[in-house]
PDB file of C-alpha atoms in Angstrom:
ATOM      1  CA  PRO K  90      25.785  -0.398 -10.115  1.00  0.00           C
ATOM      2  CA  MET K  91      23.249  -2.915  -8.873  1.00  0.00           C
ATOM      3  CA  ASP K  92      20.284  -1.442  -6.992  1.00  0.00           C
ATOM      4  CA  SER K  93      19.730  -2.838  -3.491  1.00  0.00           C
ATOM      5  CA  VAL K  94      16.204  -2.606  -2.101  1.00  0.00           C
ATOM      6  CA  TYR K  95      15.379  -2.667   1.613  1.00  0.00           C
ATOM      7  CA  LEU K  96      11.790  -3.627   2.492  1.00  0.00           C
ATOM      8  CA  ILE K  97      10.430  -1.790   5.525  1.00  0.00           C
ATOM      9  CA  MET K  98       7.257  -2.919   7.296  1.00  0.00           C
ATOM     10  CA  VAL K  99       6.459   0.599   8.429  1.00  0.00           C
ATOM     11  CA  ASP K 100       4.591  -0.211  11.658  1.00  0.00           C
ATOM     12  CA  ARG K 101       7.333  -2.618  12.732  1.00  0.00           C
ATOM     13  CA  PHE K 102      10.454  -0.561  11.997  1.00  0.00           C
ATOM     14  CA  ALA K 103      10.923   2.478  14.243  1.00  0.00           C
ATOM     15  CA  ASN K 104       8.625   4.682  16.315  1.00  0.00           C
ATOM     16  CA  GLY K 105       9.776   8.251  15.815  1.00  0.00           C
ATOM     17  CA  ASP K 106       6.597  10.057  16.858  1.00  0.00           C
ATOM     18  CA  GLU K 107       4.640   8.658  19.782  1.00  0.00           C
ATOM     19  CA  SER K 108       1.931  11.309  19.351  1.00  0.00           C
ATOM     20  CA  ASN K 109       0.459   9.337  16.420  1.00  0.00           C
ATOM     21  CA  ASP K 110       0.348   6.033  18.316  1.00  0.00           C
ATOM     22  CA  GLN K 111      -3.091   4.432  18.476  1.00  0.00           C
ATOM     23  CA  GLY K 112      -3.642   1.210  20.394  1.00  0.00           C
ATOM     24  CA  VAL K 113       0.073   0.382  20.396  1.00  0.00           C
ATOM     25  CA  ASP K 114       1.143  -2.719  22.326  1.00  0.00           C
ATOM     26  CA  ARG K 115       4.638  -3.902  21.434  1.00  0.00           C
ATOM     27  CA  THR K 116       4.228  -7.019  23.586  1.00  0.00           C
ATOM     28  CA  ASP K 117       1.425  -8.270  21.312  1.00  0.00           C
ATOM     29  CA  PRO K 118       2.550  -9.566  17.882  1.00  0.00           C
ATOM     30  CA  LYS K 119      -0.959  -8.923  16.505  1.00  0.00           C
ATOM     31  CA  ALA K 120      -1.180  -5.333  17.744  1.00  0.00           C
ATOM     32  CA  TRP K 121       0.128  -2.121  16.232  1.00  0.00           C
ATOM     33  CA  HIS K 122       3.704  -1.354  17.297  1.00  0.00           C
ATOM     34  CA  GLY K 123       3.889   2.363  16.457  1.00  0.00           C
ATOM     35  CA  GLY K 124       6.405   2.492  13.618  1.00  0.00           C
ATOM     36  CA  ASP K 125       6.087   5.561  11.432  1.00  0.00           C
ATOM     37  CA  LEU K 126       7.679   7.731   8.748  1.00  0.00           C
ATOM     38  CA  LYS K 127       9.545   9.879  11.239  1.00  0.00           C
ATOM     39  CA  GLY K 128      11.094   6.729  12.681  1.00  0.00           C
ATOM     40  CA  ILE K 129      12.354   5.734   9.235  1.00  0.00           C
ATOM     41  CA  ARG K 130      13.867   9.187   8.698  1.00  0.00           C
ATOM     42  CA  GLU K 131      15.741   8.864  11.994  1.00  0.00           C
ATOM     43  CA  GLN K 132      17.273   5.558  10.852  1.00  0.00           C
ATOM     44  CA  LEU K 133      18.509   6.626   7.411  1.00  0.00           C
ATOM     45  CA  ASP K 134      22.176   6.659   8.494  1.00  0.00           C
ATOM     46  CA  PHE K 135      21.847   2.992   9.468  1.00  0.00           C
ATOM     47  CA  ILE K 136      20.045   2.100   6.226  1.00  0.00           C
ATOM     48  CA  GLU K 137      22.550   3.930   4.039  1.00  0.00           C
ATOM     49  CA  ASN K 138      25.530   2.460   5.889  1.00  0.00           C
ATOM     50  CA  ILE K 139      24.477  -1.115   5.116  1.00  0.00           C
ATOM     51  CA  GLY K 140      24.635  -0.261   1.422  1.00  0.00           C
ATOM     52  CA  VAL K 141      20.953   0.157   0.598  1.00  0.00           C
ATOM     53  CA  SER K 142      20.115   2.327  -2.404  1.00  0.00           C
ATOM     54  CA  THR K 143      16.277   2.164  -2.337  1.00  0.00           C
ATOM     55  CA  ILE K 144      13.784   1.684   0.474  1.00  0.00           C
ATOM     56  CA  TRP K 145      10.469  -0.045  -0.239  1.00  0.00           C
ATOM     57  CA  LEU K 146       7.688   0.832   2.187  1.00  0.00           C
ATOM     58  CA  THR K 147       4.691  -1.385   2.853  1.00  0.00           C
ATOM     59  CA  PRO K 148       1.502   0.607   2.129  1.00  0.00           C
ATOM     60  CA  ILE K 149       1.356   3.942   3.935  1.00  0.00           C
ATOM     61  CA  THR K 150      -2.147   4.686   2.651  1.00  0.00           C
ATOM     62  CA  ARG K 151      -5.036   4.847   5.096  1.00  0.00           C
ATOM     63  CA  SER K 152      -6.265   1.333   5.782  1.00  0.00           C
ATOM     64  CA  ARG K 153      -8.738  -0.638   7.836  1.00  0.00           C
ATOM     65  CA  THR K 154      -7.313  -0.846  11.347  1.00  0.00           C
ATOM     66  CA  GLU K 155      -9.633  -3.424  12.913  1.00  0.00           C
ATOM     67  CA  PRO K 156      -8.576  -7.096  12.789  1.00  0.00           C
ATOM     68  CA  ILE K 157     -10.511  -9.619  10.717  1.00  0.00           C
ATOM     69  CA  GLY K 158     -11.113 -13.062  12.194  1.00  0.00           C
ATOM     70  CA  GLY K 159      -8.184 -12.634  14.537  1.00  0.00           C
ATOM     71  CA  HIS K 160      -5.848 -11.538  11.743  1.00  0.00           C
ATOM     72  CA  PRO K 161      -4.046  -8.229  12.387  1.00  0.00           C
ATOM     73  CA  SER K 162      -4.263  -5.166  10.166  1.00  0.00           C
ATOM     74  CA  TRP K 163      -0.973  -3.328  10.828  1.00  0.00           C
ATOM     75  CA  HIS K 164       0.519  -4.378   7.473  1.00  0.00           C
ATOM     76  CA  GLY K 165      -1.505  -1.727   5.607  1.00  0.00           C
ATOM     77  CA  TYR K 166      -2.792  -3.891   2.738  1.00  0.00           C
ATOM     78  CA  TRP K 167      -6.471  -3.475   3.684  1.00  0.00           C
ATOM     79  CA  VAL K 168      -6.686  -0.082   2.017  1.00  0.00           C
ATOM     80  CA  SER K 169      -9.559   2.274   2.828  1.00  0.00           C
ATOM     81  CA  ASP K 170      -8.340   5.463   1.121  1.00  0.00           C
ATOM     82  CA  GLY K 171      -5.757   5.133  -1.622  1.00  0.00           C
ATOM     83  CA  ARG K 172      -4.838   8.830  -1.611  1.00  0.00           C
ATOM     84  CA  SER K 173      -4.249   9.588   2.078  1.00  0.00           C
ATOM     85  CA  VAL K 174      -1.340   8.809   4.389  1.00  0.00           C
ATOM     86  CA  ASP K 175      -2.524   6.776   7.379  1.00  0.00           C
ATOM     87  CA  SER K 176      -2.360   8.999  10.459  1.00  0.00           C
ATOM     88  CA  ARG K 177      -0.620   6.208  12.388  1.00  0.00           C
ATOM     89  CA  PHE K 178       2.340   6.625  10.041  1.00  0.00           C
ATOM     90  CA  GLY K 179       2.350  10.404   9.905  1.00  0.00           C
ATOM     91  CA  THR K 180       1.351  12.925   7.267  1.00  0.00           C
ATOM     92  CA  LEU K 181       1.903  13.690   3.605  1.00  0.00           C
ATOM     93  CA  LYS K 182       4.448  16.271   4.779  1.00  0.00           C
ATOM     94  CA  ASP K 183       6.346  13.515   6.614  1.00  0.00           C
ATOM     95  CA  LEU K 184       6.395  11.405   3.448  1.00  0.00           C
ATOM     96  CA  LYS K 185       7.650  14.308   1.337  1.00  0.00           C
ATOM     97  CA  GLU K 186      10.373  15.028   3.893  1.00  0.00           C
ATOM     98  CA  LEU K 187      11.444  11.380   3.816  1.00  0.00           C
ATOM     99  CA  LYS K 188      11.653  11.590   0.022  1.00  0.00           C
ATOM    100  CA  SER K 189      13.763  14.757   0.274  1.00  0.00           C
ATOM    101  CA  ASP K 190      16.089  13.117   2.811  1.00  0.00           C
ATOM    102  CA  LEU K 191      16.553  10.155   0.479  1.00  0.00           C
ATOM    103  CA  ASN K 192      17.182  12.422  -2.500  1.00  0.00           C
ATOM    104  CA  ARG K 193      20.001  14.175  -0.643  1.00  0.00           C
ATOM    105  CA  ARG K 194      21.606  10.780  -0.010  1.00  0.00           C
ATOM    106  CA  GLY K 195      21.184   9.639  -3.614  1.00  0.00           C
ATOM    107  CA  MET K 196      18.710   6.984  -2.469  1.00  0.00           C
ATOM    108  CA  GLY K 197      15.327   6.020  -3.880  1.00  0.00           C
ATOM    109  CA  LEU K 198      11.820   5.562  -2.462  1.00  0.00           C
ATOM    110  CA  MET K 199       9.474   2.767  -3.594  1.00  0.00           C
ATOM    111  CA  LEU K 200       5.815   2.980  -2.609  1.00  0.00           C
ATOM    112  CA  ASP K 201       3.522  -0.048  -2.381  1.00  0.00           C
ATOM    113  CA  LEU K 202       0.024   0.448  -3.846  1.00  0.00           C
ATOM    114  CA  VAL K 203      -2.981  -1.881  -3.694  1.00  0.00           C
ATOM    115  CA  LEU K 204      -5.076  -1.972  -6.898  1.00  0.00           C
ATOM    116  CA  ASN K 205      -6.761  -5.364  -6.604  1.00  0.00           C
ATOM    117  CA  HIS K 206      -8.951  -4.879  -3.543  1.00  0.00           C
ATOM    118  CA  VAL K 207      -9.861  -2.763  -0.538  1.00  0.00           C
ATOM    119  CA  GLY K 208     -10.383  -3.687   3.074  1.00  0.00           C
ATOM    120  CA  PRO K 209     -13.763  -5.117   4.111  1.00  0.00           C
ATOM    121  CA  GLU K 210     -16.284  -2.576   5.360  1.00  0.00           C
ATOM    122  CA  THR K 211     -14.327   0.436   4.171  1.00  0.00           C
ATOM    123  CA  PRO K 212     -15.793   3.610   2.601  1.00  0.00           C
ATOM    124  CA  LEU K 213     -15.646   2.425  -1.009  1.00  0.00           C
ATOM    125  CA  THR K 214     -17.530  -0.792  -0.315  1.00  0.00           C
ATOM    126  CA  THR K 215     -20.382   1.298   1.065  1.00  0.00           C
ATOM    127  CA  ALA K 216     -20.313   4.163  -1.431  1.00  0.00           C
ATOM    128  CA  GLN K 217     -19.719   2.088  -4.583  1.00  0.00           C
ATOM    129  CA  PRO K 218     -20.872  -1.499  -4.024  1.00  0.00           C
ATOM    130  CA  ASP K 219     -21.232  -2.065  -7.787  1.00  0.00           C
ATOM    131  CA  TRP K 220     -17.490  -1.515  -8.249  1.00  0.00           C
ATOM    132  CA  PHE K 221     -16.788  -4.994  -6.891  1.00  0.00           C
ATOM    133  CA  HIS K 222     -17.145  -8.455  -8.423  1.00  0.00           C
ATOM    134  CA  GLY K 223     -19.027  -9.806  -5.392  1.00  0.00           C
ATOM    135  CA  LEU K 224     -18.375 -13.432  -6.333  1.00  0.00           C
ATOM    136  CA  GLY K 225     -17.075 -14.645  -2.994  1.00  0.00           C
ATOM    137  CA  ASP K 226     -13.676 -16.033  -2.100  1.00  0.00           C
ATOM    138  CA  VAL K 227     -11.268 -17.811  -4.398  1.00  0.00           C
ATOM    139  CA  THR K 228     -11.785 -21.532  -3.783  1.00  0.00           C
ATOM    140  CA  ASP K 229      -9.619 -22.932  -6.583  1.00  0.00           C
ATOM    141  CA  TRP K 230      -6.227 -21.216  -6.665  1.00  0.00           C
ATOM    142  CA  THR K 231      -5.318 -23.040  -9.885  1.00  0.00           C
ATOM    143  CA  ASP K 232      -8.244 -21.377 -11.686  1.00  0.00           C
ATOM    144  CA  ASP K 233      -6.876 -18.244 -13.359  1.00  0.00           C
ATOM    145  CA  VAL K 234     -10.342 -16.712 -13.780  1.00  0.00           C
ATOM    146  CA  GLN K 235     -11.185 -17.144 -10.106  1.00  0.00           C
ATOM    147  CA  ARG K 236      -7.872 -15.600  -9.099  1.00  0.00           C
ATOM    148  CA  ARG K 237      -8.707 -12.480 -11.098  1.00  0.00           C
ATOM    149  CA  THR K 238     -12.394 -12.116 -10.247  1.00  0.00           C
ATOM    150  CA  HIS K 239     -12.951 -13.498  -6.750  1.00  0.00           C
ATOM    151  CA  ASP K 240     -12.065 -12.184  -3.304  1.00  0.00           C
ATOM    152  CA  VAL K 241      -8.683 -13.060  -1.792  1.00  0.00           C
ATOM    153  CA  HIS K 242      -9.452 -14.230   1.744  1.00  0.00           C
ATOM    154  CA  GLY K 243     -12.499 -11.977   2.080  1.00  0.00           C
ATOM    155  CA  LEU K 244     -10.973  -8.802   0.593  1.00  0.00           C
ATOM    156  CA  PRO K 245     -13.543  -7.092  -1.696  1.00  0.00           C
ATOM    157  CA  ASP K 246     -12.243  -7.527  -5.245  1.00  0.00           C
ATOM    158  CA  LEU K 247     -12.410  -4.449  -7.478  1.00  0.00           C
ATOM    159  CA  ASP K 248     -13.812  -4.968 -10.973  1.00  0.00           C
ATOM    160  CA  GLN K 249     -11.271  -3.316 -13.278  1.00  0.00           C
ATOM    161  CA  SER K 250     -13.467  -3.981 -16.315  1.00  0.00           C
ATOM    162  CA  LYS K 251     -15.537  -0.966 -15.232  1.00  0.00           C
ATOM    163  CA  PRO K 252     -14.234   2.372 -16.602  1.00  0.00           C
ATOM    164  CA  GLU K 253     -15.096   4.168 -13.373  1.00  0.00           C
ATOM    165  CA  VAL K 254     -12.940   1.735 -11.392  1.00  0.00           C
ATOM    166  CA  VAL K 255     -10.053   2.219 -13.814  1.00  0.00           C
ATOM    167  CA  ARG K 256     -10.350   5.998 -13.481  1.00  0.00           C
ATOM    168  CA  HIS K 257     -10.355   5.705  -9.695  1.00  0.00           C
ATOM    169  CA  LEU K 258      -7.275   3.476  -9.582  1.00  0.00           C
ATOM    170  CA  ASN K 259      -5.445   5.623 -12.114  1.00  0.00           C
ATOM    171  CA  ALA K 260      -6.171   8.650  -9.929  1.00  0.00           C
ATOM    172  CA  ASP K 261      -4.775   6.820  -6.883  1.00  0.00           C
ATOM    173  CA  GLY K 262      -1.452   6.225  -8.603  1.00  0.00           C
ATOM    174  CA  LEU K 263      -1.248   9.673 -10.197  1.00  0.00           C
ATOM    175  CA  HIS K 264      -1.818  11.261  -6.796  1.00  0.00           C
ATOM    176  CA  TRP K 265       1.388   9.763  -5.396  1.00  0.00           C
ATOM    177  CA  ILE K 266       3.423  10.489  -8.512  1.00  0.00           C
ATOM    178  CA  ARG K 267       2.413  14.142  -8.460  1.00  0.00           C
ATOM    179  CA  GLU K 268       2.599  14.665  -4.702  1.00  0.00           C
ATOM    180  CA  VAL K 269       5.687  12.605  -3.844  1.00  0.00           C
ATOM    181  CA  GLY K 270       7.417  11.475  -7.044  1.00  0.00           C
ATOM    182  CA  PRO K 271       8.575   8.024  -5.889  1.00  0.00           C
ATOM    183  CA  SER K 272      11.449   6.311  -7.663  1.00  0.00           C
ATOM    184  CA  ALA K 273       9.247   3.261  -8.207  1.00  0.00           C
ATOM    185  CA  ILE K 274       5.868   1.796  -7.362  1.00  0.00           C
ATOM    186  CA  ARG K 275       5.334  -1.818  -6.344  1.00  0.00           C
ATOM    187  CA  VAL K 276       1.829  -3.061  -7.239  1.00  0.00           C
ATOM    188  CA  ASP K 277       0.378  -5.557  -4.782  1.00  0.00           C
ATOM    189  CA  ALA K 278      -1.224  -8.840  -5.879  1.00  0.00           C
ATOM    190  CA  VAL K 279      -0.474  -8.540  -9.601  1.00  0.00           C
ATOM    191  CA  ARG K 280      -1.466 -12.143 -10.329  1.00  0.00           C
ATOM    192  CA  HIS K 281      -5.006 -11.216  -9.282  1.00  0.00           C
ATOM    193  CA  LEU K 282      -5.236  -8.315 -11.763  1.00  0.00           C
ATOM    194  CA  GLU K 283      -6.355  -8.372 -15.392  1.00  0.00           C
ATOM    195  CA  VAL K 284      -3.313  -7.918 -17.632  1.00  0.00           C
ATOM    196  CA  PRO K 285      -4.904  -5.279 -19.941  1.00  0.00           C
ATOM    197  CA  PHE K 286      -5.801  -3.154 -16.915  1.00  0.00           C
ATOM    198  CA  LEU K 287      -2.344  -3.516 -15.414  1.00  0.00           C
ATOM    199  CA  ASN K 288      -0.672  -2.620 -18.708  1.00  0.00           C
ATOM    200  CA  GLN K 289      -2.724   0.539 -19.129  1.00  0.00           C
ATOM    201  CA  TRP K 290      -2.159   1.522 -15.486  1.00  0.00           C
ATOM    202  CA  ILE K 291       1.605   1.176 -15.905  1.00  0.00           C
ATOM    203  CA  GLN K 292       1.529   3.199 -19.129  1.00  0.00           C
ATOM    204  CA  THR K 293      -0.569   5.923 -17.476  1.00  0.00           C
ATOM    205  CA  MET K 294       1.876   6.175 -14.571  1.00  0.00           C
ATOM    206  CA  ALA K 295       4.887   6.192 -16.901  1.00  0.00           C
ATOM    207  CA  LYS K 296       3.510   9.123 -18.881  1.00  0.00           C
ATOM    208  CA  ALA K 297       3.052  11.106 -15.680  1.00  0.00           C
ATOM    209  CA  SER K 298       6.491  10.329 -14.232  1.00  0.00           C
TER     210      SER K 298
END
């Protein structure tokens, strides 16, 4: 049978636990709205009944929460810690329970991981400044080299030619495979990644799955 995938913007879907709300204002489209993993679990009957076989979550990893130049951060793609669940969304236990709920229904879980960049002014940019290209923003989107080595709209671009960066990103992915065992992983911004790095990352994850 054909797999049907349902994309869930976690912060925007359902607020199941108001105790983890931080700065929530549902009247402001740029603010956090409080959606979380518990909220998704509470809506699984609805999701299953519309015929969905796999849910794809926008990044649930800890991310920068402050806006940048007026742009909001609730989407989760400005990662600050690639191995922790953002407290606004819940806990690792909540994620494992969601996975168990889906397993019982014969449904899959796809996680979204960011390997190309981190959020500005996040722990890694301070602790490991030499892990980044530091070449400024992409100015020519038709230039394949720029797309792979420059920052995307100010997001610090990781240099995957460095073995220590590869080890770090491999460890990020292996963490989620070992702790949660997702059905699939969606890698963000693949056109900005070096193909040899991406190939080895996929092979490393496949061996661990």
